[in-house]
Amino acid sequence: MGLAGRCWVAQATSARLRPHFQGSRLAQRGWLEWDLVSASSKRAMTTWSLRRRPGRTLGLLLLVILSFLVIRSWLLQDSGMKLRTTYKGFTEAVDLYFDHLMSRVVPLQYKHGGPIIAVQVENEYGSYDRDPAYMPYIKKALEDRGIIELLLTSDNKDGLKKGMVHGVLATINLQTRQELQLMNTFLVSVQGIQPKMVMEYWTGWFDSWGGPHNILDSSEVLETVTAIIDAGSSINLYMFHGGTNFGFINGAMHFHEYKSDVTSYDYDAVLTEAGDYTAKYSKLREFFGSFSDAPLPPPPKPLPKMTYEPLIPVFYLSLWDVLSFIGEPIKSEKPINMENLPVNDGNGQAFGYILYETIITSSGTLSGVVRDRGQVFLDTVSIGFMDYKTTKIIIPLIQGYTFLRILVENRGRVNYGNNIDDQRKGIIGNLYLNDSPLKKFRIYSLDMKKSFFQRFSIDKWTRIPDVPTVPAFFFCGFVIGSSPSDTFLKLEVCKPPLPFRDSFFCFLRGLIQIPLCLALMEYYITPAFQGSRGSSKQNHLMTLIRAQAPTSSLGLCALPRRLRASGDEVEQATC
């Protein structure tokens, strides 16, 4: 994560905060109802634990985070942008944001009678460390706007020393007991008797698209948490519950190579992505419960799940047909990357897809920089893909004027490491055919937001032919009944009757008998899933659908999201 101001909340004493969490799934289960309590009677040293306190709807909370993934796209309109530095273009954006944000945060500080007891300055900057003036600037920016509570930094073992700031309490992020030794040696030697804290104890890890699901054994988690408490340290579990990104909001990692994160933030956390209990939850509950003088109340029951009838897509819309009713394309002499498209009131496009069209008259070698993955078409026929590894593709022999089309997917911007300034999406720079730059492009912004899908009126859909033209959107519906429940959706995409040869989108509409709806979801199965095409094994995907209130009388909630495609694995994701 890039710029971050993380606030720690002791308990919800401010009525202004409660409305944001009352009625939420976490609050309904009691997961946010905690106070900090002393546990010195249970240990030789003074430590802290968590105790559930009925009636509270907000507890220990990461309150203020400036999401690098959300804000950064429009910042990259500046070709010289240097993120997480004192570069003028970046600090101007930070100052403007802090002016608005801190006016809301300052009155909620503990010394003003509110719940905020500490504020974190940035996040893991020691691992980036591009500008020695940057962290002091962030510290001053917070203090100048009235932050008076404890300031903290948060770094992993590699950035711990470089991330420290004078007058700010340093904390550590870790997963193993071996890393814990750094807290007991380096931090103690530098900070003496000041409080020790593991700001992020990683209960699991991110999953990358196409990779295995990361799992951390519950016994190892309990042993490490116990060691942290025995060391006299405070602790924050990252994550306790991860959840899911909404819409096409996404992320990625880029160390040795670019890897997009899956939409799911299950993280193998203490609670599953669906909010269900795990072995980690049971063991940690028993452990933290040992600090309480009174027995813990029984945990809330998991939300019920429901099995519904199989879904069979009936209607569809080819992407090429969709282009005729989503508005005029942007015309440009050269390709324009997503962030610099003249859309969204000058803010560019943040997520989703972008389609480039131009006319060619000859064959040859097509080359260019495509981020993150582009499917190349001659008219409507797919001829291959371009990405980080494949920067050239052969255009076969053609006759006369032919549409060259490249459908580019934004698979996520990197939020950590040295590549954060290189996260513009789409075609970056010129696109070449036989080393000559192509000109006169028509560019379609396919941001996959609700407003995009609202153009798909019911009269536009047609019945699925024997061989649908792809990429395409598919539509199906089913009856939920009078009591909507969470359910899991399994997509089988590599078997008849639909020969899904390329990418496709799928709509679901829940038809129910009360004024609630199942979210209208759009799924995108990337062509990468085709790696096992033709295999005798059954390939499938699974996601969790959440019942929720509609946003219109038709109950169209329009929450697009991408699913994971990884061989024969079944993955869960919440809507």
XYZ file of C-alpha atoms in Angstrom, residues 37 46 95 156 235 306 368 450 505 528 572:
11
model
C -8.404 -4.524 28.504
C 1.613 -6.136 31.520
C -1.969 18.053 1.123
C 8.785 -5.477 7.785
C -0.499 -7.260 18.353
C -28.745 -22.056 0.306
C 4.401 -2.629 -28.421
C -22.660 0.231 -13.152
C -18.747 -12.236 -19.209
C -5.519 -17.709 -19.273
C -14.348 -18.975 -3.248
